[in-house]
XYZ file of C-alpha atoms in Angstrom:
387
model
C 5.530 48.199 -13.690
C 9.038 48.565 -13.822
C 11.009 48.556 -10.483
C 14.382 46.684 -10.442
C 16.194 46.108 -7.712
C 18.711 49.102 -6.191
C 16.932 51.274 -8.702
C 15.616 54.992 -7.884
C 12.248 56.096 -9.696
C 9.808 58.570 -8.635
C 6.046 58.066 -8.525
C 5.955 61.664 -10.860
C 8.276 59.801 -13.971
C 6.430 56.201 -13.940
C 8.232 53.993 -16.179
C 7.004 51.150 -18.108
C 8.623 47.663 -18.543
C 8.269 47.669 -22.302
C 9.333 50.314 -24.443
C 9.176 51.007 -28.439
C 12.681 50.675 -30.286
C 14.160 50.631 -33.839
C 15.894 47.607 -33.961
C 18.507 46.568 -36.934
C 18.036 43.332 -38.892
C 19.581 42.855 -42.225
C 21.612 45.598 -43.989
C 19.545 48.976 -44.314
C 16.264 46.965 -42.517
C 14.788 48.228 -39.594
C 12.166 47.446 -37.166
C 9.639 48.818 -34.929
C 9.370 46.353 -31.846
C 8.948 46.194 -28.135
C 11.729 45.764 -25.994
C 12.096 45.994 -22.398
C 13.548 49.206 -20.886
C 16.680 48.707 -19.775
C 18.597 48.732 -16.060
C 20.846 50.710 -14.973
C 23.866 49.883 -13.146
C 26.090 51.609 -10.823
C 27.259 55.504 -12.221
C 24.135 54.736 -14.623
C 21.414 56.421 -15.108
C 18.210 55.741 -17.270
C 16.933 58.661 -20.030
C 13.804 58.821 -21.001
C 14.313 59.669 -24.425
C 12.286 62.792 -26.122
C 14.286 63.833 -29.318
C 17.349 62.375 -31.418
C 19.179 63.872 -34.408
C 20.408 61.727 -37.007
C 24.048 62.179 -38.342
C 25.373 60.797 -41.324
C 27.416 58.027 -39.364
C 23.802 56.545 -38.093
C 23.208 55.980 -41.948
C 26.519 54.419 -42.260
C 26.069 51.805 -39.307
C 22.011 51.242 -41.263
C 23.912 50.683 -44.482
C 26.829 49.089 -43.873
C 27.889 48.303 -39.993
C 30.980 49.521 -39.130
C 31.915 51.858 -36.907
C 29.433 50.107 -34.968
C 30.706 46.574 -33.359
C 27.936 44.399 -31.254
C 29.370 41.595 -29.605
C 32.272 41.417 -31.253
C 31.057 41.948 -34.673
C 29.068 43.354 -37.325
C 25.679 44.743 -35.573
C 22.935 43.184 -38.261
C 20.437 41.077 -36.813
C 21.397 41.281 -33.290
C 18.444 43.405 -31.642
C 20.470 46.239 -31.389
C 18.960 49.813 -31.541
C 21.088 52.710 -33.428
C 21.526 56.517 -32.823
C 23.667 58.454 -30.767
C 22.513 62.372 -30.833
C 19.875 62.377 -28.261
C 18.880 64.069 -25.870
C 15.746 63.689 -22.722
C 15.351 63.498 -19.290
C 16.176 61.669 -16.612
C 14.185 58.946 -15.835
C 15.506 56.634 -12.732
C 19.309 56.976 -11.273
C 21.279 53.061 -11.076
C 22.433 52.303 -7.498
C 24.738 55.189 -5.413
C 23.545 57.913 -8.277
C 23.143 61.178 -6.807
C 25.034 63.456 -9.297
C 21.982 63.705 -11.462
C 18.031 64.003 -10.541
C 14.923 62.174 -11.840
C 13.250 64.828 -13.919
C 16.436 66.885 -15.306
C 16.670 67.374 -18.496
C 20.026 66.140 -20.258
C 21.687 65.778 -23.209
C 24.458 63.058 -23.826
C 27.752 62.120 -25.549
C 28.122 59.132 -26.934
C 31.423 57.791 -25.532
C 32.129 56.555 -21.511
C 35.534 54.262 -22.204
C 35.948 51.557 -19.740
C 38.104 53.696 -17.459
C 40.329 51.228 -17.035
C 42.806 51.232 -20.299
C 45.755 53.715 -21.314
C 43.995 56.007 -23.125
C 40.852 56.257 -21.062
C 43.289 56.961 -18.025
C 44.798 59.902 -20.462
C 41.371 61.368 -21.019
C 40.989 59.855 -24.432
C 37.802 57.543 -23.640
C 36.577 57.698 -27.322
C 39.724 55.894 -28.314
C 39.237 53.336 -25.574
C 41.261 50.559 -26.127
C 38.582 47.915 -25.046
C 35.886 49.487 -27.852
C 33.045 46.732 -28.116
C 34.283 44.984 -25.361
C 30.962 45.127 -23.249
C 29.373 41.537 -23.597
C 29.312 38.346 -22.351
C 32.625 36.946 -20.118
C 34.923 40.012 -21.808
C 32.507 42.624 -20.448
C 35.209 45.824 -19.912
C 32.354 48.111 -19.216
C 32.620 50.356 -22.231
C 29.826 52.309 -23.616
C 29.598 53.928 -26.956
C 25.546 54.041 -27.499
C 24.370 53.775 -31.012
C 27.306 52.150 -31.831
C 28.410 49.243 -28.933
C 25.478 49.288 -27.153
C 21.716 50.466 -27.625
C 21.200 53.999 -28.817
C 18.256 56.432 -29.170
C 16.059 55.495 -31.723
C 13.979 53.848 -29.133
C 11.999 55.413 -25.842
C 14.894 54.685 -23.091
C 18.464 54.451 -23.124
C 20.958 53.965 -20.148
C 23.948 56.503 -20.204
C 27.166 56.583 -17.416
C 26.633 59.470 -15.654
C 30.262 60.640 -17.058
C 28.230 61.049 -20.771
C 25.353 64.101 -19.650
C 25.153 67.229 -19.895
C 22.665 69.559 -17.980
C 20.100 71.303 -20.385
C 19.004 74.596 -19.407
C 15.600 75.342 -19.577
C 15.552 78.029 -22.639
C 17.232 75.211 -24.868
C 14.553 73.141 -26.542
C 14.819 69.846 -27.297
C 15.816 70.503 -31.091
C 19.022 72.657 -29.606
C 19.698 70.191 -27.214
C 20.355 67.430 -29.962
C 23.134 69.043 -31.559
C 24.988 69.808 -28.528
C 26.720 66.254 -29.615
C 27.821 68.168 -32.982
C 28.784 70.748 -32.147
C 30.945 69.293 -29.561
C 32.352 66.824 -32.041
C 33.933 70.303 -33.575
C 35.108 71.731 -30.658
C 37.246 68.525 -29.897
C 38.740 68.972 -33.028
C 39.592 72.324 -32.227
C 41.110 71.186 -28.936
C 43.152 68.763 -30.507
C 44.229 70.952 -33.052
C 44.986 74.133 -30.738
C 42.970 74.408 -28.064
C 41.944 77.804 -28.091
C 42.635 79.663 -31.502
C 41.768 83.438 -30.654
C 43.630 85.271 -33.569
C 44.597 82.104 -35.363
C 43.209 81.365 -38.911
C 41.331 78.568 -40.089
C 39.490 76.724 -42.785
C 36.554 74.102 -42.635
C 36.104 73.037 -45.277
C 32.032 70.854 -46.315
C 29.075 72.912 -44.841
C 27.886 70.015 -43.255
C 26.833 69.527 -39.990
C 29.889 69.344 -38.036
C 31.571 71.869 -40.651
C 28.760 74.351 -40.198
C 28.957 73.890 -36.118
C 32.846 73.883 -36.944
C 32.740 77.102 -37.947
C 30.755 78.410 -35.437
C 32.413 76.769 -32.284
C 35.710 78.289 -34.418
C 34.209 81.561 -34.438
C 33.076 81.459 -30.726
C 36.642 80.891 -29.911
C 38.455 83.502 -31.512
C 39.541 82.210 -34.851
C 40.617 85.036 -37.468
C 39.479 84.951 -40.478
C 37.224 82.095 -40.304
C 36.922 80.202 -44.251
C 34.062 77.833 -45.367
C 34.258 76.000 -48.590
C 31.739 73.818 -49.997
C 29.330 73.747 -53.092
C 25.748 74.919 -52.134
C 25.602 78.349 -51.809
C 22.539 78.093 -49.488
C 24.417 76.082 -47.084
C 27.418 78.778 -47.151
C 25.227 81.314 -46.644
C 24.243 79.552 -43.154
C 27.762 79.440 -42.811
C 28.503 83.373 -42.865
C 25.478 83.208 -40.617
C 27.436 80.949 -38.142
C 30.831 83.632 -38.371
C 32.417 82.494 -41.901
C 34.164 85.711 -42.385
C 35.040 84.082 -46.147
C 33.036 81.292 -48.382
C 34.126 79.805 -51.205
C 31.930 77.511 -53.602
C 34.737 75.068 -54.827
C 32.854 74.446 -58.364
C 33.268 77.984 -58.960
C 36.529 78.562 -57.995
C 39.608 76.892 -56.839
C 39.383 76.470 -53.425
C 43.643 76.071 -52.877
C 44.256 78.897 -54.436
C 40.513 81.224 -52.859
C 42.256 80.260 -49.791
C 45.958 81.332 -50.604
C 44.269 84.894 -52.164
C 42.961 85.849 -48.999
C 45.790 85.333 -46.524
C 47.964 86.771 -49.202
C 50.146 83.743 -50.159
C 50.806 82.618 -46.103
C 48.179 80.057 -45.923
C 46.157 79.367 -42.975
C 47.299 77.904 -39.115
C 44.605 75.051 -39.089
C 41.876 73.236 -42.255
C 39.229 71.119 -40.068
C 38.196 68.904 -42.603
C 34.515 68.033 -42.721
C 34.213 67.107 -46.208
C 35.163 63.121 -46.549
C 36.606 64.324 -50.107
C 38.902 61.942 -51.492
C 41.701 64.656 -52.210
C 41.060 66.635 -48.970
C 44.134 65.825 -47.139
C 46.484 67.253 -50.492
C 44.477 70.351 -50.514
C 44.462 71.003 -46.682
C 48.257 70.459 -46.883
C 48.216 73.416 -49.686
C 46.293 75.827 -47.765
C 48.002 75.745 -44.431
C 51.270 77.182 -43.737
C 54.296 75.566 -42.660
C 54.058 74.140 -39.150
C 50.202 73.780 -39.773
C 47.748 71.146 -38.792
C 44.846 69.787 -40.455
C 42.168 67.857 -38.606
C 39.973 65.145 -40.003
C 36.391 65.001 -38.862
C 35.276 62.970 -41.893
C 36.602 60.394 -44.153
C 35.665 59.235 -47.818
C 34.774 56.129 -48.327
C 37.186 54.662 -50.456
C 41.006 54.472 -49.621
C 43.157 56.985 -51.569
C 46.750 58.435 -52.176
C 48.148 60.869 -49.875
C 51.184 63.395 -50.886
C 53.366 62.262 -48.009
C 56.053 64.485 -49.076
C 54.716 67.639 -48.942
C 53.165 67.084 -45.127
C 56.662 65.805 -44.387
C 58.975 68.714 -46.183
C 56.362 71.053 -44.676
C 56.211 69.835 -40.994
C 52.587 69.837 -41.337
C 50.293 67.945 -38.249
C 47.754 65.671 -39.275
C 44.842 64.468 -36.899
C 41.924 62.169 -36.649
C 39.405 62.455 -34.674
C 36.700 60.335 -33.271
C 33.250 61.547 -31.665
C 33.316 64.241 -28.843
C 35.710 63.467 -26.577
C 37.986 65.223 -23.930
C 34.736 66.576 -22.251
C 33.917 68.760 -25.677
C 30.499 68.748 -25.554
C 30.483 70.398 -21.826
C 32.054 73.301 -23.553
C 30.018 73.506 -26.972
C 26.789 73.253 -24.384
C 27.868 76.575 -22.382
C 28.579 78.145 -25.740
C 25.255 77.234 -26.934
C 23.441 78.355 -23.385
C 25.901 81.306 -23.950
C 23.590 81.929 -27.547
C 27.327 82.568 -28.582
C 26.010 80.636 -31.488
C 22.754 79.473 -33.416
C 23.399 76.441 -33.550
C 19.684 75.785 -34.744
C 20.153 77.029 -37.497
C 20.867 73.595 -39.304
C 17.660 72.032 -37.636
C 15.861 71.751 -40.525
C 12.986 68.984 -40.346
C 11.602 67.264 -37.369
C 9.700 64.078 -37.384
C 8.013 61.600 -35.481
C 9.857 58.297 -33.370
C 7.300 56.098 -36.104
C 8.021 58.088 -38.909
C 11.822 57.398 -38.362
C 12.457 55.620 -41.972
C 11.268 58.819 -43.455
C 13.582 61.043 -41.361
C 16.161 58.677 -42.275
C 15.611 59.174 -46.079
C 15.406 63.247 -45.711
C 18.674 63.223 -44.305
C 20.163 59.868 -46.814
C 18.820 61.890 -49.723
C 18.995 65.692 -48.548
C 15.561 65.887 -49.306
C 13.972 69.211 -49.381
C 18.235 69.912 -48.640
C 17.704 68.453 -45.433
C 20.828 69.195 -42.691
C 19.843 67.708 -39.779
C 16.728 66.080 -39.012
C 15.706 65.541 -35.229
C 13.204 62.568 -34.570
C 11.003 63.376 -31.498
C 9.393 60.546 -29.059
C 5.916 61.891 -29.120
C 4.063 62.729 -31.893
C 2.207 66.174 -30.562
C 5.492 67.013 -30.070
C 6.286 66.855 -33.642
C 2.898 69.117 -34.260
C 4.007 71.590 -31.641
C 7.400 72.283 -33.430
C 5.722 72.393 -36.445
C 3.191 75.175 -34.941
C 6.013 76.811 -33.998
């Protein structure tokens, strides 16, 4: 039975030594195996994990690799487990842990930085200047799980106690998943302005993080609140989620929807969410001068960018990276709030075996899949289903 050294368990949450994970071998290959549950270390604790979202990056790192980077390179064949939206409870607390307890439920972010760099000393731990660093004789300490170090397509996962978030106990596990989401939007929104009560704003791909964006937006004041995408069912979810406008961009132009409704002014803020190649030159044309545009997504390929006009037009342009700055602290109380729905973009559930599958609903937008969740135990799959 599982009992390392300096470790806290409780006789009510046995855990066992070995534990079922997804591991990555070649390019878009993975594997169901036994691995041992990991240790935690000091500010560590160890999650039992009970459900996991997949986002679009996961597929990405399957496909591809990058963002992910496992000992100092490309994360095929390595015994490395992806995901990074999950949620679950605590399981055992690493040495001088007493911020959490065994049995609470939690959800996570994805990023603790190594606390010892610039940026991480500024706050911004997702931009951690020692990224990957984590192995061997240059071990810096950073996390960033499902994409560094193991993530939650297994049973376990460790996670720095600086990456939970309390889950109340009318938030089911589903909800609890997308906490990571929706808090990827709100950092965008705290990069961009912070709070934008009576500002206006345009998110542009119902996606995921566009449909939380506008949401979280909403939550916070924003005025009028603009979607734009091309599925009409998906913008519809969107005026669910406080779009006060939608715009479907293959029936209109969207540059010029946008410019109708705030009557030629443009908007203060576009939080891009689309990865469309000329997304940048069309944010630029819908805000107004002095405005910024955020970029939550990216396309694929590298392409041309109409310097001149963000230049001439003092226009802000920012990346972003994951959920950091705390975000997902905030987009949880706004969830526990019900300030939003945010399950309304739940839309299939499978089991931890079944995880292939879940991966090609949400690849292939099967059955126009948004986010599929992945649950640990398979009557938990048949409860949700019941429900």
């Amino acid at each position: 039975m599982y009992a390392p050294q300096g470790v806290k368990l409780s006789p009510k949450m046995p855990v066992p030594d070995k534990m079922r994970a997804w591991v990555l071998g070649d390019p878009g290959e993975l594997k169901l195996v036994d691995k041992p549950v990991p240790v935690p270390r000091r500010a560590e604790v160890l999650v039992r994990i009970d459900a996991v979202a997949i986002c679009a990056t996961d597929l990405e790192v399957i496909a591809h690799g990058p963002p992910a980077k496992i000992q100092g390179g490309l994360p095929f064949n390595k015994n490395w487990t992806p995901g990074h939206e999950y949620m679950g409870t605590v399981a055992a607390l690493g040495p001088g842990v007493d911020e959490y307890a065994i049995g609470e439920r939690v959800t996570v972010e994805i990023h603790a930085g190594c606390g010892q760099c610039k940026r991480c000393r500024q706050g911004m731990y997702t931009s951690c200047l020692n990224y990957g660093l984590n192995y061997g004789d240059v071990d810096k300490g950073h996390r960033a799980n499902g994409f560094t170090t193991d993530g939650g397509f297994a049973e376990y996962a460790i996670n720095n106690i600086n990456t939970l978030v309390h889950v109340p106990d009318g938030m089911s596990d589903e909800e609890a998943t997308l906490v990571v989401t929706a808090g990827t939007a709100m950092y965008g929104l705290t990069e961009l302005g912070g709070l934008v009560a009576g500002e206006s704003i345009v998110v542009t791909g119902p996606g995921p993080i566009g449909l939380l964006g506008v949401a979280v937006a909403k939550a916070l004041g924003a005025e009028p609140v603009i979607l734009t995408g091309t599925r009409d069912n998906r913008l519809q979810i969107g005026r669910e989620l406080g779009a006060d406008y939608v715009i479907n961009v293959r029936k209109e132009d969207a540059v010029e929807a946008v410019q109708r409704i705030m009557n030629g002014r443009g908007v203060d803020y576009v939080l891009e969410c689309a990865g469309a190649p000329n997304a940048i030159d069309e944010g630029a044309r819908m805000v107004n001068r002095g405005g910024k545009i955020c970029l939550a997504a990216f396309p694929h390929e590298p392409v041309p960018i109409d310097v001149a006009a963000l230049v001439t037009n003092n226009i802000y342009l920012y990346g972003i990276r994951g959920e950091g700055r705390s975000a997902t602290h905030r987009a949880a109380a706004f969830m526990a709030q019900k300030r939003f729905d945010a399950t309304k973009i739940h839309t299939h559930t499978f089991a931890l075996d079944d995880l292939p599958t879940a991966l090609r609903y949400a690849r292939d937008r099967v059955e126009d899949a948004i986010k599929v969740v992945v649950k640990r135990r398979v009557e938990a799959v048949r409860q949700a289903a019941a429900e």
